[in-house]
Short mmCIF file of C-alpha atoms in Angstrom, two decimals:
data_model
loop_
_atom_site.label_atom_id
_atom_site.label_comp_id
_atom_site.label_asym_id
_atom_site.label_seq_id
_atom_site.Cartn_x
_atom_site.Cartn_y
_atom_site.Cartn_z
CA UNK I 35 90.40 141.58 169.23
CA UNK I 36 88.19 138.67 168.44
CA UNK I 37 86.27 141.05 166.63
CA UNK I 38 88.83 142.35 164.90
CA UNK I 39 90.06 138.76 163.68
CA UNK I 40 86.45 138.01 162.80
CA UNK I 41 86.34 141.36 160.05
CA UNK I 42 90.28 140.39 159.08
CA UNK I 43 88.99 136.54 158.06
CA UNK I 44 85.87 137.56 156.49
CA UNK I 45 87.71 140.12 154.37
CA UNK I 46 89.87 137.70 153.07
CA UNK I 47 86.95 135.11 152.58
CA UNK I 48 85.20 137.47 150.60
CA UNK I 49 88.55 138.48 148.51
CA UNK I 50 88.76 134.93 147.78
CA UNK I 51 85.41 134.16 146.72
CA UNK I 52 85.83 137.09 144.61
CA UNK I 53 89.19 135.79 143.05
CA UNK I 54 87.63 131.89 143.07
CA UNK I 55 84.28 133.92 140.85
CA UNK I 56 86.94 135.34 138.56
CA UNK I 57 89.29 132.15 137.55
CA UNK I 58 85.65 130.41 136.81
CA UNK I 59 85.02 132.88 133.97
CA UNK I 60 85.68 131.62 130.65
CA UNK I 61 87.28 134.20 128.25
CA UNK I 62 88.24 136.87 131.21
CA UNK I 63 89.56 139.00 128.11
CA UNK I 64 88.57 139.11 124.63
CA UNK I 65 90.20 136.09 122.55
CA UNK I 66 93.20 136.12 120.48
CA UNK I 67 94.35 133.76 118.18
CA UNK I 68 94.62 132.52 114.08
CA UNK I 69 92.08 130.90 112.62
CA UNK I 70 92.14 129.27 109.54
CA UNK I 71 89.42 130.22 107.24
CA UNK I 72 90.71 133.42 105.80
CA UNK I 73 93.90 131.93 103.86
CA UNK I 74 92.29 128.21 103.80
CA UNK I 75 88.93 128.24 103.17
CA UNK I 76 87.91 124.60 103.93
CA UNK I 77 91.07 122.85 102.79
CA UNK I 78 93.50 123.00 105.57
CA UNK I 79 95.59 119.95 105.98
CA UNK I 80 97.70 119.24 109.26
CA UNK I 81 101.03 119.85 107.77
CA UNK I 82 99.95 123.55 106.50
CA UNK I 83 98.30 124.02 110.46
CA UNK I 84 101.42 123.08 112.06
CA UNK I 85 103.18 125.16 110.10
CA UNK I 86 101.06 128.56 111.11
CA UNK I 87 101.24 127.20 115.08
CA UNK I 88 104.78 127.23 114.83
CA UNK I 89 104.74 130.60 113.87
CA UNK I 90 102.05 131.59 115.81
CA UNK I 91 104.04 130.26 119.09
CA UNK I 92 107.52 131.59 117.98
CA UNK I 93 106.19 135.16 116.72
CA UNK I 94 102.77 136.15 118.22
CA UNK I 95 102.23 133.98 121.39
CA UNK I 96 104.46 136.42 123.71
CA UNK I 97 101.87 139.14 122.82
CA UNK I 98 99.21 136.98 124.02
CA UNK I 99 97.90 135.63 120.63
CA UNK I 100 97.13 131.90 122.02
CA UNK I 101 94.30 130.60 119.88
CA UNK I 102 94.69 128.10 117.12
CA UNK I 103 91.42 127.39 115.13
CA UNK I 104 91.00 124.78 112.63
CA UNK I 105 87.89 126.02 110.55
CA UNK I 106 85.15 124.77 108.76
CA UNK I 107 85.23 121.49 106.29
CA UNK I 108 88.27 119.38 108.17
CA UNK I 109 85.96 116.25 108.29
CA UNK I 110 85.65 116.58 104.25
CA UNK I 111 88.31 114.46 102.17
CA UNK I 112 87.34 116.02 99.08
CA UNK I 113 86.76 119.83 100.20
CA UNK I 114 87.74 121.32 96.57
CA UNK I 115 83.92 119.39 95.67
CA UNK I 116 81.76 121.60 98.05
CA UNK I 117 80.50 123.18 94.73
CA UNK I 118 78.76 119.26 93.63
CA UNK I 119 77.80 118.32 97.20
CA UNK I 120 76.88 115.21 95.87
CA UNK I 121 80.51 114.32 95.03
CA UNK I 122 81.42 115.35 98.82
CA UNK I 123 83.06 112.24 100.93
CA UNK I 124 82.55 113.08 104.95
CA UNK I 125 84.29 111.05 107.64
CA UNK I 126 82.29 110.16 110.35
CA UNK I 127 82.26 107.37 113.16
CA UNK I 128 80.43 104.47 114.37
CA UNK I 129 78.25 107.00 116.26
CA UNK I 130 77.68 109.42 113.22
CA UNK I 131 80.20 112.29 114.49
CA UNK I 132 82.34 113.85 112.34
CA UNK I 133 86.28 112.79 112.65
CA UNK I 134 88.87 114.46 110.81
CA UNK I 135 89.76 113.31 107.42
CA UNK I 136 92.95 111.12 107.67
CA UNK I 137 93.97 111.60 104.34
CA UNK I 138 94.49 115.53 105.53
CA UNK I 139 95.15 115.10 109.04
CA UNK I 140 97.09 111.94 109.45
CA UNK I 141 97.40 112.11 113.36
CA UNK I 142 93.78 111.60 113.30
CA UNK I 143 94.43 107.70 112.15
CA UNK I 144 93.16 105.34 114.64
CA UNK I 145 90.44 106.82 116.22
CA UNK I 146 92.64 109.42 117.66
CA UNK I 147 90.51 112.46 115.93
CA UNK I 148 92.48 115.84 117.40
CA UNK I 149 93.76 114.25 119.89
CA UNK I 150 97.79 114.19 118.68
CA UNK I 151 97.08 117.63 117.24
CA UNK I 152 95.49 119.27 120.26
CA UNK I 153 98.10 117.52 122.14
CA UNK I 154 100.64 118.96 120.22
CA UNK I 155 99.00 122.82 120.45
CA UNK I 156 98.94 122.32 124.46
CA UNK I 157 102.66 121.25 124.36
CA UNK I 158 103.26 125.07 123.22
CA UNK I 159 101.15 126.69 125.59
CA UNK I 160 98.30 127.48 123.12
CA UNK I 161 95.13 126.50 122.57
CA UNK I 162 93.00 124.25 120.62
CA UNK I 163 89.83 125.08 118.67
CA UNK I 164 87.52 123.98 115.62
CA UNK I 165 84.67 124.96 113.87
CA UNK I 166 81.49 123.12 112.92
CA UNK I 167 77.89 123.91 111.87
CA UNK I 168 75.01 122.96 113.85
CA UNK I 169 73.15 120.29 113.49
CA UNK I 170 73.68 116.26 112.88
CA UNK I 171 75.24 114.89 109.79
CA UNK I 172 72.50 114.23 106.91
CA UNK I 173 74.74 110.81 106.16
CA UNK I 174 74.42 110.00 109.96
CA UNK I 175 70.59 110.38 109.51
CA UNK I 176 70.48 108.19 106.23
CA UNK I 177 72.23 105.55 108.17
CA UNK I 178 70.46 106.09 111.53
CA UNK I 179 73.69 105.11 113.25
CA UNK I 180 73.31 105.53 117.49
CA UNK I 181 74.02 108.43 119.30
CA UNK I 182 76.85 107.26 121.62
CA UNK I 183 75.39 107.27 125.60
CA UNK I 184 72.24 107.15 125.11
CA UNK I 185 69.56 104.61 123.80
CA UNK I 186 68.41 106.96 120.70
CA UNK I 187 69.17 107.19 117.03
CA UNK I 188 70.00 109.78 114.74
CA UNK I 189 66.73 109.84 113.19
CA UNK I 190 65.40 110.77 116.52
CA UNK I 191 67.53 113.65 117.20
CA UNK I 192 67.42 115.44 113.60
CA UNK I 193 64.86 117.63 112.41
CA UNK I 194 64.66 116.85 108.95
CA UNK I 195 62.82 119.91 107.89
CA UNK I 196 65.38 122.27 109.25
CA UNK I 197 68.78 122.67 107.64
CA UNK I 198 71.44 125.64 107.28
CA UNK I 199 70.38 127.65 104.22
CA UNK I 200 74.47 127.28 102.73
CA UNK I 201 75.37 123.99 104.60
CA UNK I 202 74.70 121.04 102.48
CA UNK I 203 75.97 118.20 104.81
CA UNK I 204 74.08 118.47 108.04
CA UNK I 205 70.12 118.31 109.04
CA UNK I 206 69.18 120.82 112.14
CA UNK I 207 68.49 119.11 115.40
CA UNK I 208 65.41 118.67 117.58
CA UNK I 209 64.58 120.36 121.13
CA UNK I 210 63.98 116.80 122.97
CA UNK I 211 65.67 114.12 124.68
CA UNK I 212 67.41 112.64 121.41
CA UNK I 213 68.63 116.19 120.42
CA UNK I 214 70.36 116.47 124.05
CA UNK I 215 71.75 113.68 123.95
CA UNK I 216 72.90 113.75 120.29
CA UNK I 217 74.91 117.07 121.29
CA UNK I 218 76.19 116.19 124.53
CA UNK I 219 77.75 113.00 122.71
CA UNK I 220 79.32 115.88 120.63
CA UNK I 221 80.88 117.67 123.25
CA UNK I 222 81.99 114.84 124.69
CA UNK I 223 83.61 113.92 121.75
CA UNK I 224 85.30 117.44 121.99
CA UNK I 225 86.20 117.25 125.22
CA UNK I 226 88.21 114.21 124.43
CA UNK I 227 90.28 115.85 122.14
CA UNK I 228 91.48 118.44 124.39
CA UNK I 229 89.35 121.18 122.53
CA UNK I 230 89.48 124.69 124.09
CA UNK I 231 87.36 126.91 121.38
CA UNK I 232 84.35 125.91 119.79
CA UNK I 233 83.20 127.93 117.00
CA UNK I 234 79.10 126.87 115.81
CA UNK I 235 78.18 128.36 112.87
CA UNK I 236 74.82 129.05 111.41
CA UNK I 237 73.20 129.21 114.39
CA UNK I 238 73.64 133.19 115.73
CA UNK I 239 71.80 134.95 112.86
CA UNK I 240 69.71 134.10 109.81
CA UNK I 241 68.72 131.73 111.12
CA UNK I 242 69.08 132.76 115.21
CA UNK I 243 68.50 129.06 116.65
CA UNK I 244 68.19 129.52 120.22
CA UNK I 245 67.00 126.41 121.08
CA UNK I 246 70.20 124.35 120.06
CA UNK I 247 73.07 127.28 121.18
CA UNK I 248 70.88 125.99 124.94
CA UNK I 249 71.55 122.38 123.78
CA UNK I 250 75.28 122.99 122.79
CA UNK I 251 75.74 125.06 126.24
CA UNK I 252 74.30 122.61 128.49
CA UNK I 253 76.57 120.03 126.45
CA UNK I 254 79.75 121.83 127.07
CA UNK I 255 78.93 122.31 130.68
CA UNK I 256 78.32 118.79 131.35
CA UNK I 257 81.83 117.72 130.09
CA UNK I 258 83.42 119.89 132.58
CA UNK I 259 85.85 121.51 130.17
CA UNK I 260 86.66 125.28 129.91
CA UNK I 261 85.55 125.22 126.30
CA UNK I 262 85.22 128.75 124.74
CA UNK I 263 81.97 128.96 122.57
CA UNK I 264 81.46 131.41 119.78
CA UNK I 265 78.76 131.71 117.73
CA UNK I 266 78.42 132.65 113.72
CA UNK I 267 77.49 134.31 111.57
CA UNK I 268 75.83 137.54 112.09
CA UNK I 269 74.68 139.96 112.32
CA UNK I 270 73.31 138.70 115.76
CA UNK I 271 70.38 140.64 116.88
CA UNK I 272 70.76 143.23 119.69
CA UNK I 273 67.31 141.90 121.25
CA UNK I 274 69.09 138.57 121.74
CA UNK I 275 72.49 140.10 123.52
CA UNK I 276 70.94 138.83 126.93
CA UNK I 277 70.59 135.53 125.51
CA UNK I 278 73.50 134.78 123.73
CA UNK I 279 75.34 136.08 126.38
CA UNK I 280 74.39 134.11 128.91
CA UNK I 281 75.17 130.95 126.66
CA UNK I 282 78.33 131.81 124.84
CA UNK I 283 81.58 133.85 125.19
CA UNK I 284 81.74 135.04 121.85
CA UNK I 285 78.82 135.84 119.53
CA UNK I 286 79.36 137.73 115.68
CA UNK I 287 77.84 141.00 115.13
CA UNK I 288 78.26 141.44 111.47
CA UNK I 289 78.29 139.12 108.14
CA UNK I 290 81.39 137.90 107.57
CA UNK I 291 84.20 140.60 107.26
CA UNK I 292 86.54 140.75 104.58
CA UNK I 293 89.02 143.37 103.25
CA UNK I 294 86.90 145.99 101.86
CA UNK I 295 86.87 149.26 103.11
CA UNK I 296 83.58 149.72 101.32
CA UNK I 297 81.46 146.96 100.24
CA UNK I 298 81.50 146.71 96.80
CA UNK I 299 78.25 144.99 96.53
CA UNK I 300 76.53 147.59 98.53
CA UNK I 301 74.97 144.90 100.71
CA UNK I 302 76.05 143.78 103.80
CA UNK I 303 77.93 140.46 102.27
CA UNK I 304 81.04 140.99 102.57
CA UNK I 305 80.63 143.52 105.49
CA UNK I 306 83.26 146.55 105.03
CA UNK I 307 85.32 148.57 107.16
CA UNK I 308 82.76 151.57 106.89
CA UNK I 309 79.90 148.91 107.87
CA UNK I 310 81.52 148.09 111.30
CA UNK I 311 81.53 151.65 112.97
CA UNK I 312 78.28 151.58 113.56
CA UNK I 313 77.72 148.04 114.83
CA UNK I 314 80.63 147.80 117.01
CA UNK I 315 79.45 151.23 118.86
CA UNK I 316 75.77 149.87 119.26
CA UNK I 317 77.67 146.18 120.74
CA UNK I 318 80.72 147.97 122.88
CA UNK I 319 78.29 148.30 126.12
CA UNK I 320 77.67 144.38 126.30
CA UNK I 321 81.68 143.64 126.20
CA UNK I 322 82.75 142.23 129.67
CA UNK I 323 84.63 139.30 131.17
CA UNK I 324 83.31 135.86 129.58
CA UNK I 325 81.07 138.19 126.61
CA UNK I 326 82.49 139.11 123.44
CA UNK I 327 80.83 140.58 120.82
CA UNK I 328 82.97 139.78 117.88
CA UNK I 329 83.57 141.74 114.81
CA UNK I 330 85.29 138.79 113.12
CA UNK I 331 88.58 138.02 112.05
CA UNK I 332 91.20 140.29 110.63
CA UNK I 333 91.79 139.61 107.35
CA UNK I 334 95.21 140.43 107.10
CA UNK I 335 98.68 139.72 105.70
CA UNK I 336 99.05 137.07 102.90
CA UNK I 337 95.51 135.54 102.20
CA UNK I 338 96.23 132.36 100.55
CA UNK I 339 96.79 129.54 99.21
CA UNK I 340 92.72 129.13 99.35
CA UNK I 341 91.12 132.17 100.86
CA UNK I 342 87.84 131.43 102.38
CA UNK I 343 86.17 134.37 100.10
CA UNK I 344 88.11 135.70 96.89
CA UNK I 345 91.22 134.92 94.95
CA UNK I 346 94.73 134.40 96.76
CA UNK I 347 96.36 138.17 97.69
CA UNK I 348 97.63 140.49 100.09
CA UNK I 349 95.02 142.17 102.11
CA UNK I 350 93.43 144.91 100.24
CA UNK I 351 93.63 146.95 102.69
CA UNK I 352 96.13 149.90 102.67
CA UNK I 353 98.40 150.40 105.59
CA UNK I 354 95.92 153.30 107.26
CA UNK I 355 93.25 151.24 106.52
CA UNK I 356 94.66 148.38 108.67
CA UNK I 357 95.59 150.38 111.75
CA UNK I 358 92.26 151.55 111.48
CA UNK I 359 90.95 147.85 111.82
CA UNK I 360 93.20 146.83 114.43
CA UNK I 361 92.26 150.25 116.59
CA UNK I 362 88.39 149.81 115.86
CA UNK I 363 88.50 145.96 116.99
CA UNK I 364 90.64 147.34 120.22
CA UNK I 365 88.58 149.99 121.37
CA UNK I 366 85.22 147.72 121.01
CA UNK I 367 87.12 145.27 123.35
CA UNK I 368 86.71 142.68 119.87
CA UNK I 369 87.75 139.18 120.03
CA UNK I 370 91.25 139.07 117.95
CA UNK I 371 90.96 136.53 115.48
CA UNK I 372 94.14 136.70 112.48
CA UNK I 373 93.08 135.04 109.40
CA UNK I 374 96.63 135.62 107.65
CA UNK I 375 98.72 132.90 106.59
CA UNK I 376 101.38 133.04 109.32
CA UNK I 377 104.37 131.39 107.20
CA UNK I 378 103.89 134.36 104.64
CA UNK I 379 103.96 136.90 108.13
CA UNK I 380 105.90 139.75 106.50
CA UNK I 381 107.25 142.55 109.09
CA UNK I 382 104.52 145.59 108.56
CA UNK I 383 101.79 143.25 109.40
CA UNK I 384 103.95 141.49 112.12
CA UNK I 385 104.65 145.10 113.94
CA UNK I 386 100.59 146.26 113.21
CA UNK I 387 100.28 142.75 115.39
CA UNK I 388 102.47 143.21 118.27
CA UNK I 389 102.31 146.43 119.34
CA UNK I 390 101.83 145.98 123.42
CA UNK I 391 100.14 149.50 124.31
CA UNK I 392 97.21 148.96 121.58
CA UNK I 393 96.69 145.33 122.34
CA UNK I 394 96.24 146.69 126.14
CA UNK I 395 93.61 148.60 125.04
CA UNK I 396 91.83 145.97 123.74
CA UNK I 397 92.35 143.57 126.62
CA UNK I 398 92.38 145.44 129.79
CA UNK I 399 90.28 148.56 129.35
CA UNK I 400 86.77 149.35 130.36
CA UNK I 401 83.75 151.62 129.71
CA UNK I 402 84.84 151.49 126.10
CA UNK I 403 82.72 153.96 123.72
CA UNK I 404 81.81 155.49 120.93
CA UNK I 405 81.57 159.08 122.20
CA UNK I 406 80.48 161.10 118.63
CA UNK I 407 81.04 162.13 115.35
CA UNK I 408 82.09 165.54 113.84
CA UNK I 409 81.77 165.22 109.86
CA UNK I 410 84.11 162.25 108.99
CA UNK I 411 85.69 162.30 112.14
CA UNK I 412 84.31 159.32 114.72
CA UNK I 413 85.82 159.30 118.38
CA UNK I 414 86.12 156.43 120.91
CA UNK I 415 87.44 156.84 123.93
CA UNK I 416 88.24 153.90 127.01
CA UNK I 417 89.55 153.77 130.45
CA UNK I 418 92.55 152.05 131.24
CA UNK I 419 93.14 150.34 134.61
CA UNK I 420 95.97 152.40 135.86
CA UNK I 421 94.08 155.36 135.23
CA UNK I 422 94.75 156.55 132.27
CA UNK I 423 92.66 156.82 128.94
CA UNK I 424 92.63 155.87 124.98
CA UNK I 425 91.32 158.27 122.97
CA UNK I 426 91.17 157.16 119.25
CA UNK I 427 89.73 159.11 116.19
CA UNK I 428 89.03 157.44 112.77
CA UNK I 429 88.97 159.45 109.72
CA UNK I 430 86.31 157.26 107.65
CA UNK I 431 86.01 159.97 104.84
CA UNK I 432 88.10 159.68 101.39
CA UNK I 433 90.06 163.22 101.88
CA UNK I 434 92.60 164.30 105.15
CA UNK I 435 90.84 165.68 107.81
CA UNK I 436 92.23 168.26 110.36
CA UNK I 437 90.86 168.08 114.24
CA UNK I 438 91.67 170.70 116.28
CA UNK I 439 89.28 170.02 119.95
CA UNK I 440 90.04 170.27 123.51
CA UNK I 441 90.54 166.57 125.01
CA UNK I 442 87.18 167.74 127.06
CA UNK I 443 84.91 167.80 124.25
CA UNK I 444 85.60 164.30 124.06
CA UNK I 445 84.31 163.63 127.59
CA UNK I 446 87.33 162.98 129.21
CA UNK I 447 87.35 165.35 132.13
CA UNK I 448 91.28 167.30 133.33
CA UNK I 449 92.96 170.45 132.92
CA UNK I 450 95.84 168.70 130.64
CA UNK I 451 97.30 165.55 130.07
CA UNK I 452 100.76 163.81 129.58
CA UNK I 453 99.78 162.54 125.88
CA UNK I 454 101.44 159.23 123.68
CA UNK I 455 100.65 158.58 120.13
CA UNK I 456 100.39 154.76 120.67
CA UNK I 457 101.30 153.73 116.91
CA UNK I 458 104.02 156.23 116.75
CA UNK I 459 105.43 154.98 119.62
CA UNK I 460 105.42 159.20 120.51
CA UNK I 461 105.63 160.99 123.92
CA UNK I 462 103.47 164.28 123.24
CA UNK I 463 103.99 166.22 126.37
CA UNK I 464 100.91 167.58 128.08
CA UNK I 465 98.44 169.01 125.92
CA UNK I 466 94.27 170.12 126.27
CA UNK I 467 93.46 169.84 122.97
CA UNK I 468 94.29 167.35 120.02
CA UNK I 469 95.94 168.78 116.92
CA UNK I 470 96.30 166.65 113.91
CA UNK I 471 95.61 165.86 110.58
CA UNK I 472 94.20 162.50 109.95
CA UNK I 473 94.62 160.41 106.49
CA UNK I 474 91.50 159.53 104.44
CA UNK I 475 90.20 156.20 106.38
CA UNK I 476 93.15 156.87 108.88
CA UNK I 477 93.19 156.80 112.70
CA UNK I 478 94.96 158.76 115.31
CA UNK I 479 95.40 156.78 118.91
CA UNK I 480 96.63 158.23 122.13
CA UNK I 481 97.14 157.17 125.63
CA UNK I 482 96.35 160.06 128.03
CA UNK I 483 97.38 160.12 131.49
CA UNK I 484 96.48 163.19 133.86
#
């Protein structure tokens, strides 16, 4: 009996240890939420943000969408002048750290920063995020402002030979004690604001800045606050997978993705749907709790009033392409971060985003992989916790394609399966093979049970 009790106690302690370890994993599933960039670019204001958060709370939160992120430029008083950097007016505190422009974010007055806005988001059961560009403000360096919590000043931390190629606001940060003090100060500020999600730009690719990623990671850990770290832009190099996975929860696998089936320029920017099939397949094996290769935001619905790229518009993707987009991201277990103006959310887009079975593939599947290509048809499979499987077939061609293949040919063993068409919400009975016609740029997503 004593030995038996000992073994039972040991087993319970082991299970408790596993449960405790799982709780410590940041982003145990791919983050889902909304980001302001696709619809507001640099220009989002507090009233606009709150209006979108209300819709996020009422219509999308019940389905798992729970992050609300203020993207680039929140410290700019006149973001419309970004093409003329010498005219920009940027707000910083006495320690040289950016603070929200009070004319755009009134609740930030009296040194509140984003705390009041974050408290509002948290009161709805949602999580709050912001975007920054790596580095230290150039104007803080010009004034040589002190770094909070240290004896260093901005000049000690700044690398004035290193600037983000497309950002006129910051200098890079040196990999030294002053540089670490700078990022420590920054993350203390964000933790004090109640930030849950931090998107850092110009750090994961062109150029890849491993030293600054490491400093930011250390600084977040020191705060004790569980802040999800998202690295941009892409494409992150595959050879850096282990390094970014050790320090961040999300990293971009492509350059900026926008609402094109094929790239209008024939280049990597903007990234198109066609370009994402190869990239998601290459990165799928790295997706796991706490590590999510990021195929970028979903440019769906209405994009405006000031899109981060292009003119005000409804998404250029047709309905078939939109389902393909959501299906591919879900099969690849990419984060699902929506870019639509939620105050203009239409019924069709809402329905697209609230299919619980599709979301379950993104949030709860394992072993996601591309299993083959036959002409214009690309096949993916993934495994679900209840023993069922997801099978997705994508037609990347410009003409309809008829598929007639055994399920076994996709690597799923079993004589036959009980099948359900996930997008149609239709039970198909027991099948041994797939027989379907895929529309141009369309897809089929099946849930298969033995």
